[in-house]
Tab-separated table of C-alpha atoms in Angstrom:
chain	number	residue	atom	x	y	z
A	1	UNK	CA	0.000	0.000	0.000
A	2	UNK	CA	0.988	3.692	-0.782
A	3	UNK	CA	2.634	5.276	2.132
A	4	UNK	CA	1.562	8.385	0.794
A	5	UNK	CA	-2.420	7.227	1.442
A	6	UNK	CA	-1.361	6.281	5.097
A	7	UNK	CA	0.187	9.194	5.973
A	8	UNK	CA	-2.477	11.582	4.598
A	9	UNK	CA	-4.916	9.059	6.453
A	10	UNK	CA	-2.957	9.784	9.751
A	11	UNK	CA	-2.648	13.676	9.076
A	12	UNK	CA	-6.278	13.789	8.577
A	13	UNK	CA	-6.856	11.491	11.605
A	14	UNK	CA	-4.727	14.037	13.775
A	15	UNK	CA	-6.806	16.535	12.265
A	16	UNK	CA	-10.149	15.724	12.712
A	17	UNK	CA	-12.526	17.949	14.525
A	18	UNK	CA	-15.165	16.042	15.385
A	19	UNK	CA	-14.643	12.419	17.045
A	20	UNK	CA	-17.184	10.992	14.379
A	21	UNK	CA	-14.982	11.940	11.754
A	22	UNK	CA	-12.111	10.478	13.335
A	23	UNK	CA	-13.320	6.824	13.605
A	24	UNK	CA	-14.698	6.745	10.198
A	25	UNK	CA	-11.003	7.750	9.492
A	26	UNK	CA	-9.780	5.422	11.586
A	27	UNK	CA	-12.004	2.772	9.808
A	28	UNK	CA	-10.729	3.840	6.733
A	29	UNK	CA	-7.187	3.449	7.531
A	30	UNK	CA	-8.285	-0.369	8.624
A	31	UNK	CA	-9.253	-1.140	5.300
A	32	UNK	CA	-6.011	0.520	3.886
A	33	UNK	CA	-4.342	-1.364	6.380
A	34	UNK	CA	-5.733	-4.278	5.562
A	35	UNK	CA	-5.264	-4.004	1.800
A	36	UNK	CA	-1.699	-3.784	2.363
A	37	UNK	CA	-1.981	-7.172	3.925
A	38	UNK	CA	-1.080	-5.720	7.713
A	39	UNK	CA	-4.734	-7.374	9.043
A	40	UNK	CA	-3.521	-7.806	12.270
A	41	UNK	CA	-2.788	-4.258	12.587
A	42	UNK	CA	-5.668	-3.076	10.974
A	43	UNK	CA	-7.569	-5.378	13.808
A	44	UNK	CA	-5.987	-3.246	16.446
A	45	UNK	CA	-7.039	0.218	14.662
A	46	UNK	CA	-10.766	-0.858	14.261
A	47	UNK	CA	-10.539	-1.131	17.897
A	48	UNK	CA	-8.925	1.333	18.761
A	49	UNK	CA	-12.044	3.105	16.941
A	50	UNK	CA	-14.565	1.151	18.711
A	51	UNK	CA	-12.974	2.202	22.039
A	52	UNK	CA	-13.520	6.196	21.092
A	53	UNK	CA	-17.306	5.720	19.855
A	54	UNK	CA	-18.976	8.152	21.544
A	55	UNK	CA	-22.753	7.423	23.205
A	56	UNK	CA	-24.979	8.531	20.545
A	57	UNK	CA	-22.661	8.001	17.834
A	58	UNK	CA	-24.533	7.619	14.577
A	59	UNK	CA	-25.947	4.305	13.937
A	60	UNK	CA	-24.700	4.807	10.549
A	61	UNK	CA	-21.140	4.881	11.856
A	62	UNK	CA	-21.444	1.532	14.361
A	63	UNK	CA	-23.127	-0.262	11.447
A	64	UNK	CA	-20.002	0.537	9.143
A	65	UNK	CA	-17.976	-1.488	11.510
A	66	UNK	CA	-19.323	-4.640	10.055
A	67	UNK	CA	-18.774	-3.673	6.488
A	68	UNK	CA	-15.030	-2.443	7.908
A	69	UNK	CA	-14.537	-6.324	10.048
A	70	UNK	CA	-15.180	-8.226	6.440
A	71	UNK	CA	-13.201	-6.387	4.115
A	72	UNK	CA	-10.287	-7.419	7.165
A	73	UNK	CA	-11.693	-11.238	6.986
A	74	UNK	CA	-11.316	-11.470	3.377
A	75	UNK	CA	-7.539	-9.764	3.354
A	76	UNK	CA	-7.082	-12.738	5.918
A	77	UNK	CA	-7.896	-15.210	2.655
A	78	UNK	CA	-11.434	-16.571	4.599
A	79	UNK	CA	-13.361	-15.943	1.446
A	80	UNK	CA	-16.111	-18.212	3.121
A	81	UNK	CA	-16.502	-16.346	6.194
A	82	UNK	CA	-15.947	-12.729	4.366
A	83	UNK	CA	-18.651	-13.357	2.176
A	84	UNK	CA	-21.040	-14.327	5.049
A	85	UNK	CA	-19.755	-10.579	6.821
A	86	UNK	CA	-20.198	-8.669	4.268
A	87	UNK	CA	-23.677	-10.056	3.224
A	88	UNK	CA	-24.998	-9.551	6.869
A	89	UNK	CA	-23.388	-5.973	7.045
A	90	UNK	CA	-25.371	-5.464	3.619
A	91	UNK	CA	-28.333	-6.405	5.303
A	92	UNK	CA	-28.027	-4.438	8.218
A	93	UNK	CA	-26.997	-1.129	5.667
A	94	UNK	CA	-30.573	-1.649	3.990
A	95	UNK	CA	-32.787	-1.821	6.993
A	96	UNK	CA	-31.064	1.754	7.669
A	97	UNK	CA	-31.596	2.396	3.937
A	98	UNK	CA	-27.754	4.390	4.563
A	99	UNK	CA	-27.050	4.289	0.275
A	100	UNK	CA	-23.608	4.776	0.843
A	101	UNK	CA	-22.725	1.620	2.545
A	102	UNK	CA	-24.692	-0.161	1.122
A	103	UNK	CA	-22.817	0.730	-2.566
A	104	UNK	CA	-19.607	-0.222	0.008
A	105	UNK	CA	-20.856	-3.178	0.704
A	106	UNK	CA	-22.118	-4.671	-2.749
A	107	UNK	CA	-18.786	-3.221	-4.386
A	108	UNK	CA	-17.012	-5.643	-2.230
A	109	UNK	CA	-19.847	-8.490	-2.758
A	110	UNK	CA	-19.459	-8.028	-6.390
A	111	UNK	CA	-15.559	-8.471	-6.395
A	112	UNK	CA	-15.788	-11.747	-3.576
A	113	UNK	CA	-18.684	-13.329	-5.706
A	114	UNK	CA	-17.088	-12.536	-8.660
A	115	UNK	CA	-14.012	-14.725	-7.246
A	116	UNK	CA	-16.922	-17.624	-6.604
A	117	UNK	CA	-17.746	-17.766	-9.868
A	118	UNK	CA	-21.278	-16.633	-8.884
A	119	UNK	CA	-21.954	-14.251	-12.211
A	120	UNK	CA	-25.634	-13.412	-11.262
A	121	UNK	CA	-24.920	-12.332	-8.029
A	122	UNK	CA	-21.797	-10.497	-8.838
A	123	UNK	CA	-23.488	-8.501	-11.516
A	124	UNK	CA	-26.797	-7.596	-9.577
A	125	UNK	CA	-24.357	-6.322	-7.180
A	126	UNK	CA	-22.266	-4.080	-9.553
A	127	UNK	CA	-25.544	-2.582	-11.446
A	128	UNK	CA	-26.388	-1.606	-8.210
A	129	UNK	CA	-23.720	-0.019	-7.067
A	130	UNK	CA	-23.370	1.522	-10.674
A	131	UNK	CA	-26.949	2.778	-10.454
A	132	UNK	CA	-26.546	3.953	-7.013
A	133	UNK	CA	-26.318	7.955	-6.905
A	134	UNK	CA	-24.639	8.243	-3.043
A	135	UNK	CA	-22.353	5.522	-4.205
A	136	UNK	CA	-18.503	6.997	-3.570
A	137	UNK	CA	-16.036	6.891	-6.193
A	138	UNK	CA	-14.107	3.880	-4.738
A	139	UNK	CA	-17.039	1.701	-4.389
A	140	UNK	CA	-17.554	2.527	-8.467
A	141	UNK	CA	-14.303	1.610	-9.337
A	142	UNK	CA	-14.744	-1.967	-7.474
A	143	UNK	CA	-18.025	-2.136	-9.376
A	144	UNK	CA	-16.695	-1.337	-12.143
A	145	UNK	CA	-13.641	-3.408	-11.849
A	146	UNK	CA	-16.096	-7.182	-11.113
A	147	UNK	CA	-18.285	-5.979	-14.007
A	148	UNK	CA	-15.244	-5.685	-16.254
A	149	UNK	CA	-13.925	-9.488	-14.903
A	150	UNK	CA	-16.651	-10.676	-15.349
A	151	UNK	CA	-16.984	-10.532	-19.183
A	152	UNK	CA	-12.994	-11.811	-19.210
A	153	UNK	CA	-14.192	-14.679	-17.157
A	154	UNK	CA	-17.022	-15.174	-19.746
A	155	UNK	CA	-14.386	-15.036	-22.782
A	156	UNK	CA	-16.466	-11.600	-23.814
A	157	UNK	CA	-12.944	-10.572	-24.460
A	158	UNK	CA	-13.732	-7.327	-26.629
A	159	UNK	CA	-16.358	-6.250	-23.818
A	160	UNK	CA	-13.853	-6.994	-20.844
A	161	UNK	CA	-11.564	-4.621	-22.312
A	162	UNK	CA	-14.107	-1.976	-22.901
A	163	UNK	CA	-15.189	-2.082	-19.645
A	164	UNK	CA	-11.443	-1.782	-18.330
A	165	UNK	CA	-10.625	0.974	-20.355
A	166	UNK	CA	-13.726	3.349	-19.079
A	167	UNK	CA	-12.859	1.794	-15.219
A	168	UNK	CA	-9.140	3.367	-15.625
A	169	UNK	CA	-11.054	6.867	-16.111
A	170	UNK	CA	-12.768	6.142	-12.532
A	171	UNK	CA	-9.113	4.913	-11.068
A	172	UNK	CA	-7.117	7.762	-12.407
A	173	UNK	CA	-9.701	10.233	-10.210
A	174	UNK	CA	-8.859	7.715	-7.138
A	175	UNK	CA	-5.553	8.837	-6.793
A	176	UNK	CA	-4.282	5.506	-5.129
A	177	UNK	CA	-1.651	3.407	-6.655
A	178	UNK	CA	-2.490	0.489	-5.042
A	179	UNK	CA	-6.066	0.580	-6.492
A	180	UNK	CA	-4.267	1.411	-10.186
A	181	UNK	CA	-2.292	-1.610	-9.417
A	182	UNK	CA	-5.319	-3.611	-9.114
A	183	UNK	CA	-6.653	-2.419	-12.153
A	184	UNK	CA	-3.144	-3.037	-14.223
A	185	UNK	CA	-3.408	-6.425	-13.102
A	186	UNK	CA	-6.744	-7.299	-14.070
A	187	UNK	CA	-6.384	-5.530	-17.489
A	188	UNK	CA	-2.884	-7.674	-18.000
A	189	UNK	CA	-4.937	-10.942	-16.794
A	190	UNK	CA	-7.914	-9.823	-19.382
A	191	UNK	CA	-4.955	-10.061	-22.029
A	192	UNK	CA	-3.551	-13.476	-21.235
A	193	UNK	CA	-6.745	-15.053	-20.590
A	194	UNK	CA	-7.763	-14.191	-24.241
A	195	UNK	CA	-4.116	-15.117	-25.118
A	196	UNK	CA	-4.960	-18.765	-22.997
A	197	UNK	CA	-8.198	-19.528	-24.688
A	198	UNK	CA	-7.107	-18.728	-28.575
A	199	UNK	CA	-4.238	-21.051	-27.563
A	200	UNK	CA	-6.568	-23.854	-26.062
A	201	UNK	CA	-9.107	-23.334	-29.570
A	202	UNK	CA	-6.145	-24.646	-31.433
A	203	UNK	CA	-5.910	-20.844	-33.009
A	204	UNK	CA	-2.648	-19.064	-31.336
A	205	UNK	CA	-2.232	-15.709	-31.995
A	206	UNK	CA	1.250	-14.007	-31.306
A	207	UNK	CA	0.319	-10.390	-30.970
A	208	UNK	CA	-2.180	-11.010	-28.007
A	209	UNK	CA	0.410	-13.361	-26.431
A	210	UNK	CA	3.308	-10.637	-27.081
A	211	UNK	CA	0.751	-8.024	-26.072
A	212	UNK	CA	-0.283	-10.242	-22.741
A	213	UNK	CA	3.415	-10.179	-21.905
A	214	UNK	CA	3.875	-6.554	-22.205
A	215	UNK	CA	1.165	-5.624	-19.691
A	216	UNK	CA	2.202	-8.046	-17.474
A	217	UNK	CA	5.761	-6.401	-17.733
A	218	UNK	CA	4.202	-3.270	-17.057
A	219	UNK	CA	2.199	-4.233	-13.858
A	220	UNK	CA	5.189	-5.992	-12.688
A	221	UNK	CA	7.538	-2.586	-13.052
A	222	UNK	CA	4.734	-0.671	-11.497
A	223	UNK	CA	4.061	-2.624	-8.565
A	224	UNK	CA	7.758	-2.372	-7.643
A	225	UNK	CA	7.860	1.445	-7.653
A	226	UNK	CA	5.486	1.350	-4.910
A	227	UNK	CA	6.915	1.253	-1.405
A	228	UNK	CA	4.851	-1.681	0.064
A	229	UNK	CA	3.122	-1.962	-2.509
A	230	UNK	CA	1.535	-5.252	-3.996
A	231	UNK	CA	2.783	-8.627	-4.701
A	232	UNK	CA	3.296	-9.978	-7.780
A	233	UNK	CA	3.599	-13.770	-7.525
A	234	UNK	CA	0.219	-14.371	-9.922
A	235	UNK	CA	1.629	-12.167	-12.890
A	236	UNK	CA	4.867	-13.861	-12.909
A	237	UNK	CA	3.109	-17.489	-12.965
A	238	UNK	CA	0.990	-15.628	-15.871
A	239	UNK	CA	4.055	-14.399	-17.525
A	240	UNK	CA	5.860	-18.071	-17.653
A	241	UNK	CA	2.371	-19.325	-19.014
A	242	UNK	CA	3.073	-16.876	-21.990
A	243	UNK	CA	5.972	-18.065	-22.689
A	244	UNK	CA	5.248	-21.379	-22.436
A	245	UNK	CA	2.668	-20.195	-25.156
A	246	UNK	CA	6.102	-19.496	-26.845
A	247	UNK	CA	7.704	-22.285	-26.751
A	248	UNK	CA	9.978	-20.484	-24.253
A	249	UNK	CA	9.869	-23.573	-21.829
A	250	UNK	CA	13.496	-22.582	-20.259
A	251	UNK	CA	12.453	-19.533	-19.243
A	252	UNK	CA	8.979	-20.489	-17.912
A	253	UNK	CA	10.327	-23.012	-15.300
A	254	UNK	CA	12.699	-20.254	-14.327
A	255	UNK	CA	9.970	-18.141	-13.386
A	256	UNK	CA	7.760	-20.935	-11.727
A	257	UNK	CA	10.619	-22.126	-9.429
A	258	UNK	CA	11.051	-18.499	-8.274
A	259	UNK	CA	7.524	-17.415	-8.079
A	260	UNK	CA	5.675	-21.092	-6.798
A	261	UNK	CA	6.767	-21.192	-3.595
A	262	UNK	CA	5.477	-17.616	-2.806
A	263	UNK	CA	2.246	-18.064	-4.394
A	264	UNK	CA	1.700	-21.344	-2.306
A	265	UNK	CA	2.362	-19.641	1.036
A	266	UNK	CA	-0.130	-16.684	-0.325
A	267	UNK	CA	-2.762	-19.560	-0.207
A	268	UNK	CA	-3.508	-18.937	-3.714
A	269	UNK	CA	-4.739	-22.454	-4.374
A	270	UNK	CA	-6.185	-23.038	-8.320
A	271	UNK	CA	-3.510	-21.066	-9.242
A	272	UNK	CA	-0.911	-22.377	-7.996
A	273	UNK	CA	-2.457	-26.031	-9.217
A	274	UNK	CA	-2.906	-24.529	-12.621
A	275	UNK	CA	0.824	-23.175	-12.544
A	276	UNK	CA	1.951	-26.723	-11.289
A	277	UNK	CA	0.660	-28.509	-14.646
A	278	UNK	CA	2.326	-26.368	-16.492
A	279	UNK	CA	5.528	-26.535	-14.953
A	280	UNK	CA	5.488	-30.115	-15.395
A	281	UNK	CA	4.067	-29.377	-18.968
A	282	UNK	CA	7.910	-27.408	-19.305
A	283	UNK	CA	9.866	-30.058	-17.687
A	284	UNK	CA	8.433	-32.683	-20.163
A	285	UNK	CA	9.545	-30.354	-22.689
A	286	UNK	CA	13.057	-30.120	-21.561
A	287	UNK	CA	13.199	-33.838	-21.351
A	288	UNK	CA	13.098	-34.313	-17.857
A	289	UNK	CA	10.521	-36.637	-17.443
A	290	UNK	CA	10.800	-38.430	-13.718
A	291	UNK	CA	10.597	-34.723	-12.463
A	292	UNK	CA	7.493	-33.510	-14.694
A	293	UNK	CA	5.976	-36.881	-14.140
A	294	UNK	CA	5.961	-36.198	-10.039
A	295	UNK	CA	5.154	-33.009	-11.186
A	296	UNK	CA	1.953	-33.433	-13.083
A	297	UNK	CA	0.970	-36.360	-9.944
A	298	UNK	CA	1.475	-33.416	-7.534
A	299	UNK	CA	-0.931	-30.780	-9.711
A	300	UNK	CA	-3.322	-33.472	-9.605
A	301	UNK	CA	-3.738	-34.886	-6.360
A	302	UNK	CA	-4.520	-30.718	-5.555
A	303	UNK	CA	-7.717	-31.071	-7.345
A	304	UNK	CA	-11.021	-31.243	-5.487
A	305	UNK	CA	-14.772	-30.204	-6.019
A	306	UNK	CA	-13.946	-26.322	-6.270
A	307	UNK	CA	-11.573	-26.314	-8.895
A	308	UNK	CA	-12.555	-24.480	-11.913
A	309	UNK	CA	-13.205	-26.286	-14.837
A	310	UNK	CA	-10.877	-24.745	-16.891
A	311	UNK	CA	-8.003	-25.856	-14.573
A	312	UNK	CA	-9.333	-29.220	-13.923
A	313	UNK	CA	-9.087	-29.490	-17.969
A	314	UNK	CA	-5.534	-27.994	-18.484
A	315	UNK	CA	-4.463	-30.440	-14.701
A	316	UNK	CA	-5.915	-33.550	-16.977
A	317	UNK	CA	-4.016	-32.767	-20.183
A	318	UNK	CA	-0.825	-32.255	-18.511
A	319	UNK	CA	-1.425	-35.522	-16.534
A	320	UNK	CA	-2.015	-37.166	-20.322
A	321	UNK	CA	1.360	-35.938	-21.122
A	322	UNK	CA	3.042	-36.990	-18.419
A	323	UNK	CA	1.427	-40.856	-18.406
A	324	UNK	CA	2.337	-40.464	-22.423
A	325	UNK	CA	6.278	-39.879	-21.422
A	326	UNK	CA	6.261	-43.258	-19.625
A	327	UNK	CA	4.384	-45.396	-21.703
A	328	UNK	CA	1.302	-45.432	-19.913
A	329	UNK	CA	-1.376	-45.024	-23.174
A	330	UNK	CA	-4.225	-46.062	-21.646
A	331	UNK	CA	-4.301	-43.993	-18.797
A	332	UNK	CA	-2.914	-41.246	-20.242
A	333	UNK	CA	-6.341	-41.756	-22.927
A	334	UNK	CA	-8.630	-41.636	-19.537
A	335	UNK	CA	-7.208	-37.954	-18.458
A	336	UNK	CA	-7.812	-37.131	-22.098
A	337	UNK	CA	-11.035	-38.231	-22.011
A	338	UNK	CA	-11.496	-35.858	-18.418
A	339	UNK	CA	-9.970	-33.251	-19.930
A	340	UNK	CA	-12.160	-33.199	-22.842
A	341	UNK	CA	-15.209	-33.338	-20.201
A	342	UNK	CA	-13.844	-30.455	-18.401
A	343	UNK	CA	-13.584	-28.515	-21.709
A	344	UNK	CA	-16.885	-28.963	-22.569
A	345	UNK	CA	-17.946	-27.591	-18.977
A	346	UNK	CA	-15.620	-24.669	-19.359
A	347	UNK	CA	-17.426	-23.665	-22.261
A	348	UNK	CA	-21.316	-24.221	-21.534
A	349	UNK	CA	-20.217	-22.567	-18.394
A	350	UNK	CA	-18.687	-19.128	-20.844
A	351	UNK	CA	-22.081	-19.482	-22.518
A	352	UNK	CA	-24.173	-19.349	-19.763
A	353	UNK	CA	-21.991	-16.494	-18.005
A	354	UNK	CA	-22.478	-14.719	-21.667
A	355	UNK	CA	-26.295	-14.897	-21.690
A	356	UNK	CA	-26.749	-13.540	-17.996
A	357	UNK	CA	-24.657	-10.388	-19.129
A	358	UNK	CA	-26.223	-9.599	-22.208
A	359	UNK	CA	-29.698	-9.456	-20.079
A	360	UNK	CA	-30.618	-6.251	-19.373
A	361	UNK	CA	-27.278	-4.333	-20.151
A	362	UNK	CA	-27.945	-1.049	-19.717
A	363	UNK	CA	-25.599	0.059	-16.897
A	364	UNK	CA	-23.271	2.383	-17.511
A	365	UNK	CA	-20.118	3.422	-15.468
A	366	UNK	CA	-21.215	6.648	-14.928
């Protein structure tokens, strides 16, 4: 996280006037906090800002708390129990019909249950947040930002990058490089995905790969001028999957072996599975087969009920290979057959995200 947005936090904590306006700057400062991944600490300053509530204190104000306590849960990677947080805090903003956390609140929902995979949820949220007039510029930009992923995740490719390019105009007003971070990354994950699925349609294209790479170059650069500011484990395992889309195996397992470990301990878990088949994928191609046979065993033995079906797919094709490299045909025919299966999911899945989007798509970003 910017420095710069904690210190101007702090200056305008110090001078605050009025003790309301100090705790809902100390509340902001959590959420900073815990964007920056310091949730213990932003634990302490929420309550250090319950301690100083006031009696009286707007019930506005104590109900923000909630909305404040998820956004730390879900920094703390319990997506389960952040979801179930923020949805109660949502509730609890409507029954004081106080517009502006509610918008807070189903900006967030629309990012977590855009994670999920939930597309109809995710998008009522966003339109609503889009069409809400108290909303505050941050909350848009989230909005904005899940309405955007959305159509990637959907393989609306074209759309996703519309969408991205008027959210940049919202981030730009922000001020906050941590929140242009965000939307660098998202924009550079729009690219590869595109790049991923013209590769997995049999049709490669080299611009969008070469073009993938180059954003993901960018975000990477960026990131590191920030002091604290985000990692960037998931753009590295991105870039080596470009270049494995290049053929440029070598230099794909040297980023997986120095960006795998961290992504593990971030508990980024598909990912990391997903970036595990393809390392093995590379270490076929180099020839070493024990290691990318234990390789493609270990990417699939991480599979369970949750896994997407695009990376259950690309975990069963890599397992092919690998049973292919030591003779075994016949299993290496069954993952084939999985893989195929998990395609064909993937894609009725793209469909179906497609059609809910195109219903009623008159929200603008506004």
């Amino acid at each position: 996280m910017s420095q710069r947005l904690l210190q101007a936090n702090q200056r305008s904590v110090a001078a605050a006037a009025h003790i309301v306006d100090r705790i809902r700057l100390l509340q902001d400062r959590a959420v900073l906090l815990a964007r920056l991944g310091r949730v213990a600490e932003a634990e302490r300053t929420l309550a250090d800002a319950e301690r100083q509530m006031p009696p009286g204190a707007p019930r506005q104000l104590k109900l923000r708390f909630a909305y404040v306590r998820a956004i730390d849960t879900y920094f703390s990677k319990r997506f389960g129990d952040a979801r179930r947080e923020m949805y109660a805090a949502l509730s609890q903003a409507r029954l004081s019909n106080d517009q502006r956390l509610i918008a807070e609140c189903e900006s967030a929902l629309a990012l977590f249950m855009q994670r999920e995979g939930d597309v109809r949820a995710a998008l009522t949220h966003a339109r609503s947040v889009l069409g809400n007039g108290d909303a505050t510029h941050e909350a848009r930009y989230r909005a904005s930002l899940a309405l955007a992923s959305l159509h990637q995740d959907a393989h609306d490719h074209e759309a996703a990058y519309r969408l991205y390019r008027a959210a940049h105009d919202v981030v730009k007003d922000l001020d906050d490089e941590i929140a242009m971070a965000s939307w660098m990354h998202r924009a550079a994950v729009a690219k590869a995905a595109h790049a991923r699925q013209l590769a997995a349609i049999g049709a490669p294209d080299k611009r969008t790969v070469k073009d993938a790479i180059a954003l993901l170059r960018q975000c990477i650069d960026y990131a590191a001028q920030i002091p604290d500011g985000p990692a960037t484990c998931l753009d590295h395992l991105l870039l080596a999957e470009m270049h494995i889309l290049q053929k440029q195996y070598k230099q794909a397992l040297e980023l997986y072996d120095l960006h795998l470990p961290q992504c593990e301990g971030d508990g980024f878990l598909h990912e990391v599975t997903v970036a595990m088949a393809d390392r093995a994928n590379c270490l076929l191609q180099l020839g070493q087969v024990d290691a990318g046979y234990a390789q493609a065993v270990a990417s699939l033995r991480r599979l369970d009920e949750t896994a997407p079906a695009e990376i259950r797919a690309i975990v069963h094709e890599n397992m092919a290979a690998a049973l292919d490299s030591v003779q075994q045909a016949s299993q290496a025919q069954q993952h084939r057959t999985m893989a195929q299966a998990a395609w064909d999911t993937h894609c009725h899945e793209q469909r179906e995200a497609r059609r809910v989007l195109n219903e009623n798509t008159t929200t603008t970003l506004h």
